[in-house]
Amino acid sequence: MTAVLPERTTAGSAPATDADADAGSAPATGSAAAAGSAPAVDCRAAAATAPAGPGGTTGRPDACDCAACAAGAPDACTCTACAAGTGAADLLARLAAAPGARTAVVAGDRSLTFDELRTEAAATAARLTALGAGPESVVALCLPRGAGLVTAILGTLAAGAAYLPVDPALPAERRRYLVEDSGADLVVTADGATAPADGVRTVALAELTAPAQPWAAFAPVPVTAGTLAYVIYTSGSTGRPKGVEIGRGAASLLLRELEQAGAATGEARRVGWNASPSFDASVQQWIRVCRGDTLVMIDEETRRDPALLAALVDEQALTDLDITPSHADPLLDLITAGGGPRPLTLLVGGEAISPSLWDRLAAAHRSGLLRALNVYGPTECTVDATAGWIDEPGEPHIGAVLPGLRMRLLDENLAPAGPGESGELYLAGPRVGRGYRGRPALTAERFVPDPAGPAGARMYRTGDRCRLLPGGRLAYLGRADGQVKLRGHRIELPEIEAALLRADGVREAAVVLGEDASGTACLIAHHRGGDAEALRAALTETLPAYMVPSAFVAAERFATTPSGKLDRSALATLVTAPEPARDTAQAPAADALNGPAEELIARVWTQVLGAASIGPDDNFFKLGGHSLLAIKLVSRVRAELSVSLPVKAVYANPRLRDLAARIEELTAAQDA
């Protein structure tokens, strides 16, 4: 069945399986028109405009002269070019039309106007072209999030080439793998000397962006909808990351559809970029500059500290912010009605939203504090595939498919699922990616023929299970491959997790197959919120006995990956007997807690880490602490001691005694 509705959402997905075959490269796809569009009329025309100065434009490839585009509304144009993501709908064609004096990028103390951004991008494109970059070339950008990264992305695309994001924060071995596996032709780094891999030419960003003589106009190399735009790597089930290839038309259509869905509206919005460049959510964020919005770069310290992030939202007058549910939860308590421009548009994606967070976001939406949109989509379908406004409390959903994609919800026999029924989600249309770089066998496995599309059309098998709701909306049920066998029974772990999330007080839940203290296989339920005995009783009432977990492990926060998703590898798979409590009365003086700060930290650590006893020399991270627990700790310190302790202080002072001393210093300075 097919649904085309202007809504969308997020519940992170990744390919279900990974094959070891890797020879050759995936072919480009050639879908030309978005689903549901009006009959196409080819109104492409040569619209060359002489440059008037730095940042001026010279010609827009396949430019469109229809009335909608002339009125500055390419999202409404139905011509052949715009429907394919080329012509006036192309990202760089839209960038060329942005007002030159408007601020394009803000990164710390540096800012660029659109004229300055186009000038730097033009210089970058000219030098990349001189180095041999062009259509189907891959330029690896090993750059931190900043103004230079924006320039490098746009300059690479203007040269007709594709970019490969390589976050400098990644381990060296991971960076080397990305560059080598992708077959990158060139690497751009901050200094030009730190090469992620041997045998690949490396150039410094400053060398590319230096003022050109003679001055280079912003004249992007003409490309087609299928020309490679970027390669982003996702994890593979075999442990070998795989590169997803996305075409230029698909990337351009993403921006167009965000506008059609109401997620990107109005003039001169201010959009926060907080995702790692290596995470596909970053694409959704940087493309906003192409419609004339201002990109505000969010540094790592601010990104991981909810208090600093909330302050930045107000200080920079952000209007739009993309964020994962795990990071939205603590931020929601800090966004106030009197802060900055309201409502703040919050695009929530990357993983499933719990019922409790959904209801909180809905309340904030209805109060006018936020415009909360749940966005879902696999990397293989150009970031976002569905969207839905979080405007009413109730069962979470991922909305309906965006206009550039078509949905197929199929059961195990590949028959369409009806209303109320569940199945695996398949996605088709012009925003489906080209495939996996250098892995034709895996591409053929996951990108399968579309029986309802034109000859040669493909659809992507997401591996995500959904249930069809009224109005074409979808409820996300989890991965189709989240399956284990226990004592002869086949068990879908997402089904147990969904049951946990329906229980009172549970905000997040994850179930793994592990072992108890005797070494016997058992199900272990990790949950945030809720009482273990009450949860056991609730699940006993709704699930077969063999599906009721043997152990329930409470957590204040779940660990997340660098992209903000739940880190399942960090979940305990061994149930051990609780550690006997320390007899503090008999403990040596050196182990005794000293003062209210140490006592508070020890109490919080005991609660969030599950440790039976805490001493002044214990290390937060060695006891199992992580970024979200650090946020929880800081929040408790602020609430109980009225001290503004930054999250970075926990990383700088992981030992309890040292952190307590830092808190006492802050308290003394505050009271002075």
XYZ file of C-alpha atoms in Angstrom:
672
model
C 0.000 0.000 0.000
C 1.046 3.589 -0.490
C 0.712 6.660 1.676
C 1.848 10.170 0.802
C 1.107 12.629 3.565
C 2.893 15.838 4.630
C 4.151 14.646 7.995
C 7.303 13.095 9.494
C 9.233 11.707 12.627
C 12.208 9.750 14.114
C 12.956 6.449 15.706
C 16.430 5.723 14.456
C 17.038 2.829 12.170
C 19.990 1.084 10.647
C 20.216 -1.730 8.109
C 19.271 -5.084 9.607
C 22.083 -7.125 8.140
C 25.525 -6.716 6.672
C 27.154 -8.864 4.003
C 30.851 -9.472 3.629
C 30.917 -9.037 -0.140
C 32.621 -5.848 -1.215
C 33.692 -5.391 -4.768
C 32.800 -2.591 -7.110
C 30.598 0.380 -6.370
C 26.827 0.771 -6.190
C 25.038 2.154 -9.219
C 23.253 5.461 -9.110
C 19.485 5.574 -8.993
C 17.522 7.605 -11.440
C 14.058 8.384 -10.072
C 13.004 11.718 -11.450
C 9.804 12.833 -9.788
C 8.600 13.033 -6.213
C 5.615 10.893 -5.328
C 2.314 12.634 -5.523
C 3.581 15.613 -7.548
C 1.486 17.359 -10.173
C 2.129 16.590 -13.856
C 5.617 17.842 -14.659
C 6.242 20.644 -17.108
C 9.840 21.248 -18.157
C 10.337 24.958 -17.576
C 14.120 24.864 -17.312
C 15.744 27.852 -18.884
C 19.193 29.369 -19.001
C 19.054 32.023 -16.314
C 22.492 33.547 -16.228
C 23.074 36.525 -13.985
C 26.264 38.533 -14.162
C 28.049 38.826 -10.792
C 27.752 42.186 -9.090
C 30.660 41.670 -6.727
C 32.069 39.191 -4.207
C 29.630 36.344 -3.716
C 27.698 37.176 -6.884
C 26.313 34.382 -9.033
C 27.030 33.331 -12.598
C 24.369 31.040 -13.927
C 22.298 28.431 -12.125
C 22.583 25.017 -13.821
C 19.218 23.842 -15.131
C 17.648 26.963 -13.638
C 13.872 27.176 -13.618
C 11.897 30.206 -14.752
C 8.440 29.120 -13.597
C 6.243 31.447 -11.534
C 6.690 29.533 -8.262
C 10.473 29.705 -8.436
C 10.405 33.336 -9.540
C 8.343 34.062 -6.440
C 10.980 32.412 -4.247
C 8.955 29.277 -3.517
C 10.808 26.338 -5.124
C 9.049 23.975 -2.719
C 5.838 24.677 -4.652
C 7.289 24.215 -8.131
C 6.178 21.118 -10.064
C 8.492 21.336 -13.069
C 10.619 18.357 -14.076
C 13.839 19.884 -12.757
C 12.545 20.895 -9.336
C 10.699 17.590 -8.879
C 14.050 15.833 -9.341
C 15.892 18.152 -6.937
C 17.709 20.029 -9.695
C 16.979 23.402 -11.303
C 15.881 26.031 -8.800
C 15.385 23.324 -6.155
C 19.076 22.401 -6.167
C 20.794 23.245 -2.892
C 23.448 25.446 -4.468
C 20.997 27.209 -6.764
C 19.036 28.167 -3.657
C 22.204 29.197 -1.825
C 23.073 31.527 -4.707
C 19.807 33.412 -4.180
C 20.239 34.088 -0.430
C 20.605 37.787 0.535
C 24.312 38.596 0.548
C 24.401 40.761 3.692
C 22.480 38.294 5.850
C 24.483 36.259 8.381
C 24.971 32.724 7.083
C 27.110 31.062 9.764
C 27.892 31.792 13.407
C 30.695 29.756 14.999
C 31.963 31.081 18.311
C 33.455 34.512 17.696
C 33.434 34.097 13.921
C 30.558 34.786 11.567
C 30.149 34.788 7.805
C 27.630 36.611 5.663
C 26.186 34.819 2.645
C 28.423 36.900 0.373
C 31.482 35.832 2.392
C 30.350 32.219 2.496
C 29.825 32.076 -1.256
C 33.203 33.737 -1.876
C 35.032 31.172 0.291
C 33.062 28.296 -1.230
C 33.891 29.521 -4.738
C 37.609 29.685 -3.918
C 37.439 26.203 -2.377
C 35.657 24.806 -5.427
C 38.198 26.320 -7.823
C 41.158 24.853 -5.935
C 39.510 21.442 -5.538
C 38.870 21.407 -9.270
C 42.519 22.245 -9.888
C 43.429 19.264 -7.704
C 41.312 16.984 -9.883
C 38.062 16.867 -7.887
C 34.820 16.706 -9.860
C 31.635 14.684 -10.271
C 31.907 11.270 -8.536
C 35.115 12.289 -6.737
C 35.051 11.905 -2.949
C 36.629 14.574 -0.758
C 37.102 13.526 2.872
C 36.518 16.439 5.260
C 38.366 15.744 8.498
C 37.212 18.968 10.125
C 35.492 19.879 13.405
C 32.068 21.476 13.474
C 32.659 25.116 12.574
C 32.416 27.754 9.870
C 35.242 26.084 7.953
C 33.302 22.835 7.717
C 30.308 24.614 6.181
C 32.564 26.295 3.616
C 34.288 23.000 2.807
C 31.001 21.138 2.279
C 29.589 23.794 -0.012
C 32.882 24.218 -1.874
C 33.115 20.469 -2.452
C 29.567 20.347 -3.823
C 30.210 23.434 -5.966
C 33.125 21.554 -7.555
C 30.625 18.826 -8.448
C 32.282 16.393 -6.016
C 30.922 14.512 -3.010
C 31.991 14.961 0.578
C 32.794 12.305 3.165
C 32.514 13.564 6.766
C 35.306 12.275 8.998
C 34.823 13.654 12.497
C 38.269 14.434 14.015
C 36.897 13.240 17.357
C 36.685 9.679 16.038
C 39.457 7.235 16.963
C 42.389 7.289 14.556
C 41.722 3.757 13.345
C 38.111 4.617 12.547
C 39.198 7.701 10.595
C 41.734 5.666 8.652
C 39.116 3.063 7.788
C 36.625 5.644 6.509
C 39.158 7.264 4.198
C 40.537 3.992 2.863
C 37.255 2.127 2.490
C 35.602 5.038 0.695
C 38.465 5.389 -1.751
C 38.609 9.121 -1.009
C 40.539 11.087 -3.629
C 41.545 13.913 -1.302
C 41.514 14.708 2.413
C 40.943 18.180 3.866
C 42.185 18.782 7.420
C 42.568 21.818 9.636
C 46.360 21.895 9.308
C 47.032 19.877 6.169
C 49.567 17.757 8.030
C 47.450 15.327 10.049
C 46.582 12.692 7.439
C 44.027 10.049 8.554
C 45.435 7.523 6.056
C 48.594 6.961 4.039
C 48.707 7.420 0.309
C 45.918 10.011 0.051
C 46.731 13.636 -0.721
C 45.985 15.930 2.210
C 45.392 19.670 1.993
C 44.821 22.327 4.640
C 41.474 24.091 4.748
C 43.163 27.513 4.841
C 44.928 26.687 1.562
C 41.540 26.091 -0.081
C 39.715 29.123 1.299
C 42.416 31.769 0.855
C 41.275 34.712 -1.311
C 41.531 33.771 -4.959
C 43.380 35.845 -7.575
C 41.663 36.516 -9.856
C 38.443 36.529 -7.880
C 36.372 33.371 -8.472
C 32.626 33.695 -8.959
C 30.233 31.295 -7.276
C 29.499 29.127 -10.337
C 28.737 25.533 -9.273
C 29.631 22.733 -11.672
C 26.448 21.398 -13.315
C 25.389 17.996 -11.964
C 22.461 15.619 -12.348
C 20.063 14.390 -9.669
C 21.986 11.112 -9.489
C 25.449 12.669 -9.086
C 26.997 11.623 -5.780
C 26.571 14.309 -3.093
C 27.926 12.646 0.036
C 28.939 9.357 1.621
C 28.091 8.777 5.268
C 29.119 5.629 7.119
C 26.823 3.645 9.382
C 27.620 0.700 11.619
C 27.368 -2.835 10.257
C 26.232 -5.962 12.010
C 29.542 -7.635 11.153
C 31.462 -4.777 12.773
C 32.568 -3.266 9.466
C 31.015 0.178 8.868
C 29.467 0.689 5.453
C 29.265 3.873 3.412
C 25.832 5.036 2.253
C 25.838 6.934 -1.047
C 23.299 9.750 -1.478
C 22.696 11.661 -4.718
C 22.490 15.424 -5.129
C 18.819 15.412 -6.070
C 17.895 13.429 -2.965
C 19.712 15.893 -0.699
C 17.996 18.839 -2.387
C 14.577 17.191 -2.101
C 15.103 16.704 1.630
C 15.165 20.476 2.123
C 12.166 20.952 -0.148
C 10.157 18.362 1.801
C 11.108 19.782 5.192
C 9.514 22.978 3.959
C 6.441 21.193 2.645
C 6.004 19.460 6.005
C 6.187 22.798 7.861
C 9.446 21.906 9.597
C 11.386 24.684 7.846
C 9.242 27.753 7.442
C 9.592 31.530 7.361
C 12.502 33.793 6.538
C 15.926 34.068 8.162
C 15.519 31.296 10.726
C 18.379 30.565 13.124
C 19.189 26.869 13.149
C 21.463 25.074 15.594
C 23.945 22.513 14.233
C 24.724 20.121 17.067
C 25.106 16.731 15.365
C 28.454 15.142 14.629
C 29.376 15.648 10.948
C 29.590 11.847 10.707
C 25.933 11.465 11.746
C 23.357 11.888 8.987
C 21.262 14.279 11.091
C 24.003 16.819 10.336
C 22.820 16.907 6.709
C 19.363 17.994 7.794
C 20.986 20.778 9.777
C 23.543 22.212 7.341
C 21.235 22.224 4.307
C 19.150 24.866 6.041
C 21.767 27.482 5.118
C 20.884 26.884 1.469
C 17.403 28.348 1.993
C 18.860 31.505 3.536
C 18.722 30.464 7.208
C 21.549 31.187 9.652
C 23.527 28.191 10.932
C 24.671 28.449 14.551
C 27.420 25.946 15.349
C 27.157 24.287 18.776
C 30.441 23.218 20.374
C 30.902 19.911 22.199
C 30.929 21.346 25.720
C 27.648 23.154 25.120
C 26.122 20.188 23.316
C 26.612 17.808 26.243
C 25.527 20.214 28.991
C 21.745 20.872 28.974
C 22.112 24.100 30.961
C 24.666 25.523 28.526
C 22.580 24.395 25.560
C 19.458 26.046 26.942
C 21.414 29.256 27.499
C 22.757 29.136 23.936
C 19.241 28.692 22.545
C 18.305 32.008 24.134
C 21.583 33.889 23.610
C 21.691 33.026 19.907
C 17.913 33.397 19.462
C 17.665 29.923 17.939
C 14.388 29.165 16.217
C 15.126 25.554 15.214
C 17.005 22.724 16.913
C 17.364 19.072 15.933
C 17.939 16.769 18.907
C 17.657 13.144 20.042
C 15.098 12.116 22.679
C 17.894 11.299 25.137
C 19.123 14.893 24.985
C 15.677 16.472 24.651
C 14.543 15.025 27.984
C 16.874 17.063 30.260
C 16.714 20.129 27.982
C 12.937 20.305 28.169
C 13.037 21.318 31.842
C 15.309 24.272 31.042
C 13.488 25.895 28.107
C 11.347 28.751 29.418
C 8.572 30.785 27.820
C 10.416 34.076 28.330
C 13.766 32.979 26.921
C 14.188 33.420 23.182
C 11.945 33.288 20.125
C 9.001 31.076 20.902
C 7.777 28.632 19.937
C 11.114 26.905 19.391
C 10.869 24.325 16.604
C 12.272 21.111 18.036
C 12.922 18.281 15.593
C 13.242 15.138 17.682
C 14.786 12.106 16.022
C 17.361 9.349 15.999
C 15.564 6.922 18.321
C 12.104 6.079 19.594
C 10.381 8.575 21.897
C 9.050 7.136 25.152
C 5.365 7.704 26.005
C 6.261 9.931 28.966
C 8.558 12.179 26.912
C 5.963 12.273 24.140
C 3.341 13.584 26.564
C 5.745 16.208 27.927
C 6.599 17.404 24.428
C 2.914 17.493 23.498
C 2.168 19.640 26.539
C 4.998 22.027 25.624
C 3.729 22.121 22.038
C 0.186 22.958 23.103
C 1.405 25.654 25.497
C 3.204 27.462 22.683
C 6.661 26.792 24.128
C 7.660 24.435 21.306
C 6.693 23.183 17.884
C 7.704 19.579 18.426
C 8.099 17.320 15.401
C 9.051 13.658 15.548
C 11.221 12.730 12.566
C 12.219 9.216 11.523
C 14.351 7.904 8.725
C 17.264 5.660 7.812
C 20.492 7.074 6.431
C 19.789 5.087 3.274
C 16.741 7.277 2.519
C 18.395 10.685 2.994
C 17.970 11.347 6.707
C 14.208 11.779 7.245
C 11.500 9.563 5.781
C 8.465 10.323 7.943
C 7.366 13.135 10.212
C 4.602 13.804 12.703
C 3.775 16.707 14.975
C 3.846 15.898 18.673
C 0.795 17.997 19.438
C -1.450 15.588 21.328
C -0.714 13.225 24.256
C -1.120 9.520 23.680
C 0.635 6.735 21.824
C 3.862 7.875 20.162
C 3.959 7.647 16.379
C 6.428 8.513 13.648
C 3.886 10.343 11.543
C 3.397 9.703 7.848
C 5.786 9.430 4.945
C 7.236 12.612 3.462
C 6.271 13.558 -0.111
C 9.516 12.391 -1.733
C 9.082 8.815 -0.584
C 6.457 6.102 -0.870
C 5.715 3.688 1.934
C 5.207 -0.059 1.767
C 4.290 -1.827 5.010
C 4.638 -5.536 4.274
C 4.144 -8.649 6.393
C 6.457 -11.670 6.336
C 4.785 -12.873 3.123
C 5.351 -9.436 1.501
C 1.603 -8.777 1.577
C 0.461 -5.212 2.426
C -0.441 -4.688 6.087
C -3.860 -3.192 6.735
C -4.997 -0.651 9.344
C -3.960 -1.780 12.821
C -1.656 -4.448 11.434
C 2.127 -4.500 11.659
C 4.833 -5.239 9.147
C 8.287 -4.276 7.959
C 8.662 -0.796 6.485
C 9.927 -0.447 2.916
C 10.580 2.972 1.364
C 10.629 3.920 -2.312
C 10.997 7.129 -4.296
C 13.640 9.619 -5.459
C 15.177 10.072 -2.003
C 16.191 6.427 -1.690
C 19.989 6.316 -1.728
C 22.232 4.895 -4.434
C 23.413 2.021 -2.252
C 26.445 1.019 -0.185
C 29.797 2.164 -1.495
C 31.818 -0.755 -2.835
C 29.300 -3.369 -1.659
C 27.066 -4.449 -4.525
C 25.901 -7.647 -2.811
C 24.748 -5.798 0.294
C 23.168 -3.107 -1.884
C 21.182 -5.758 -3.756
C 20.086 -7.307 -0.468
C 18.768 -4.115 1.097
C 17.743 -2.092 -1.972
C 15.216 -4.392 -3.597
C 13.053 -4.015 -6.738
C 9.972 -1.845 -6.303
C 7.056 -3.782 -7.852
C 4.844 -0.677 -7.885
C 7.420 1.677 -9.377
C 8.732 2.271 -12.894
C 11.165 -0.137 -14.531
C 14.405 -0.317 -12.571
C 12.979 1.421 -9.500
C 14.070 0.151 -6.101
C 12.810 0.340 -2.556
C 14.843 0.200 0.639
C 14.111 -2.516 3.181
C 14.470 -0.662 6.484
C 14.388 -3.619 8.880
C 12.031 -1.573 11.080
C 8.663 -2.913 12.186
C 5.714 -0.526 12.264
C 1.973 -0.645 12.799
C -0.361 1.251 10.500
C -2.466 3.825 12.356
C -5.479 5.794 11.121
C -4.665 8.519 8.613
C -1.563 6.789 7.269
C 0.505 7.366 10.402
C 2.898 4.747 11.689
C 3.690 3.477 15.181
C 7.307 2.353 15.474
C 7.622 -1.155 16.995
C 11.360 -1.716 16.824
C 13.785 -3.685 14.698
C 12.636 -6.711 12.746
C 15.893 -8.401 13.692
C 15.659 -7.826 17.460
C 15.099 -11.537 17.944
C 16.576 -14.105 20.367
C 15.848 -17.701 21.327
C 15.524 -18.711 24.948
C 14.722 -22.264 26.066
C 13.347 -23.057 22.637
C 11.151 -19.965 22.377
C 11.665 -17.327 19.685
C 11.407 -13.890 21.334
C 11.290 -10.422 19.755
C 12.992 -8.151 22.281
C 11.249 -4.979 20.955
C 7.903 -6.496 21.956
C 9.028 -6.746 25.596
C 10.488 -3.228 25.452
C 7.212 -1.878 24.107
C 5.357 -3.537 26.996
C 7.773 -1.968 29.489
C 7.297 1.467 27.948
C 3.541 1.151 28.432
C 4.002 0.573 32.175
C 3.575 3.446 34.616
C 6.614 5.629 35.143
C 8.895 4.016 32.546
C 10.652 6.549 30.310
C 13.121 4.274 28.528
C 13.587 0.530 28.337
C 15.958 -1.931 26.704
C 15.999 -5.724 27.001
C 19.019 -7.934 26.380
C 19.769 -11.628 26.527
C 22.308 -12.235 29.276
C 23.226 -14.491 32.179
C 22.306 -14.544 35.830
C 24.769 -15.087 38.673
C 24.739 -18.853 38.078
C 25.549 -18.514 34.382
C 22.065 -19.395 33.158
C 20.734 -17.533 30.134
C 18.008 -15.053 31.010
C 16.318 -11.876 29.868
C 17.491 -8.667 31.539
C 15.306 -5.563 31.415
C 17.033 -2.215 31.799
C 14.582 0.557 32.588
C 14.558 4.252 33.414
C 11.694 4.921 35.782
C 9.206 2.482 37.272
C 9.429 -0.029 40.124
C 10.869 -3.482 39.406
C 8.178 -5.479 41.189
C 5.392 -3.421 39.638
C 6.955 -3.903 36.223
C 7.190 -7.649 36.740
C 3.520 -7.775 37.688
C 2.521 -5.650 34.696
C 4.449 -7.799 32.238
C 3.097 -11.009 33.773
C -0.344 -9.744 32.909
C 0.436 -9.017 29.275
C 3.193 -11.407 28.137
C 3.757 -15.181 28.160
C 5.775 -16.348 31.157
C 8.862 -17.067 29.050
C 8.916 -13.438 27.911
C 8.928 -11.937 31.415
C 12.529 -10.878 32.239
C 14.305 -12.584 35.105
C 16.037 -9.385 36.192
C 15.129 -5.706 36.198
C 17.972 -3.188 36.317
C 17.020 0.401 37.111
C 19.005 3.256 35.589
C 18.812 7.027 35.930
C 20.154 7.467 32.401
C 21.099 5.222 29.514
C 24.466 5.525 27.821
C 24.361 6.916 24.297
C 26.564 6.703 21.220
C 28.287 9.837 19.806
C 25.233 10.307 17.589
C 22.965 10.427 20.645
C 21.337 7.024 20.237
C 21.016 4.333 22.881
C 24.325 2.487 23.274
C 23.207 -1.129 23.639
C 26.799 -2.291 23.999
C 26.921 -0.473 27.345
C 23.985 -2.416 28.806
C 24.932 -5.001 31.412
C 24.400 -8.601 30.269
C 25.413 -10.246 33.542
C 23.262 -10.204 36.675
C 25.505 -10.314 39.750
C 24.717 -10.421 43.429
C 24.627 -6.953 45.012
C 27.812 -5.835 46.716
C 27.500 -5.831 50.509
C 27.253 -2.360 51.966
C 30.390 -0.939 53.520
C 30.388 -0.586 57.277
C 31.349 3.061 57.420
C 31.612 2.971 61.174
C 34.520 0.528 60.893
C 36.059 2.054 57.752
C 39.482 3.711 57.928
C 39.453 7.477 58.319
C 40.789 7.907 54.779
C 37.630 6.222 53.416
C 35.172 8.299 55.456
C 33.100 10.863 53.603
C 33.843 14.408 54.665
C 31.326 17.230 54.347
C 27.960 17.757 52.653
C 29.434 17.889 49.147
C 31.035 14.446 49.419
C 27.929 13.023 51.068
C 25.696 14.404 48.316
C 27.896 13.041 45.545
C 28.125 9.649 47.221
C 24.334 9.518 47.612
C 23.741 10.399 43.971
C 26.394 7.983 42.739
C 24.829 5.204 44.779
C 21.483 5.884 43.140
C 22.580 6.366 39.550
C 25.404 3.824 39.419
C 23.811 1.102 41.528
C 26.934 0.769 43.674
C 26.358 -0.534 47.179
C 28.980 1.714 48.725
C 30.931 4.794 47.668
C 34.200 6.152 49.009
C 35.939 9.501 48.544
C 38.572 7.991 46.252
C 36.113 6.252 43.928
C 36.137 7.296 40.258
C 32.821 8.154 38.602
C 33.691 6.654 35.232
C 35.370 3.544 36.608
C 32.145 2.848 38.476
C 30.206 2.907 35.212
C 29.414 6.603 34.867
C 28.853 8.145 31.449
C 27.709 11.392 29.860
C 24.020 11.193 30.745
C 24.769 10.193 34.339
C 27.107 13.152 34.534
C 24.195 15.347 33.450
C 22.035 13.808 36.170
C 24.722 14.394 38.779
C 25.138 18.030 37.782
C 21.388 18.551 37.868
C 21.162 17.166 41.403
C 24.063 19.336 42.589
C 22.393 22.427 41.158
C 19.061 21.526 42.735
C 20.355 20.634 46.205
C 23.313 22.992 46.627
C 22.298 25.830 44.276
C 25.694 25.596 42.583
C 26.090 25.948 38.815
C 28.422 23.005 38.288
C 29.275 22.530 34.585
C 29.250 19.009 33.184
C 32.893 19.395 32.133
C 33.789 19.603 35.855
C 32.773 15.939 36.236
C 35.159 14.950 33.432
C 37.951 17.092 34.878
C 37.376 15.764 38.426
C 36.158 12.158 38.152
C 37.319 11.240 41.688
C 34.648 11.951 44.310
C 37.023 13.805 46.643
C 38.220 16.098 43.836
C 34.743 16.825 42.536
C 33.574 17.677 46.038
C 36.492 20.086 46.423
C 35.535 21.753 43.154
C 31.946 22.142 44.324
C 33.137 23.704 47.572
C 35.290 26.176 45.584
C 32.281 27.186 43.513
C 30.146 27.527 46.625
C 32.745 29.744 48.304
C 33.072 31.937 45.208
C 29.299 32.215 44.986
C 29.004 33.271 48.632
C 31.881 35.760 48.456
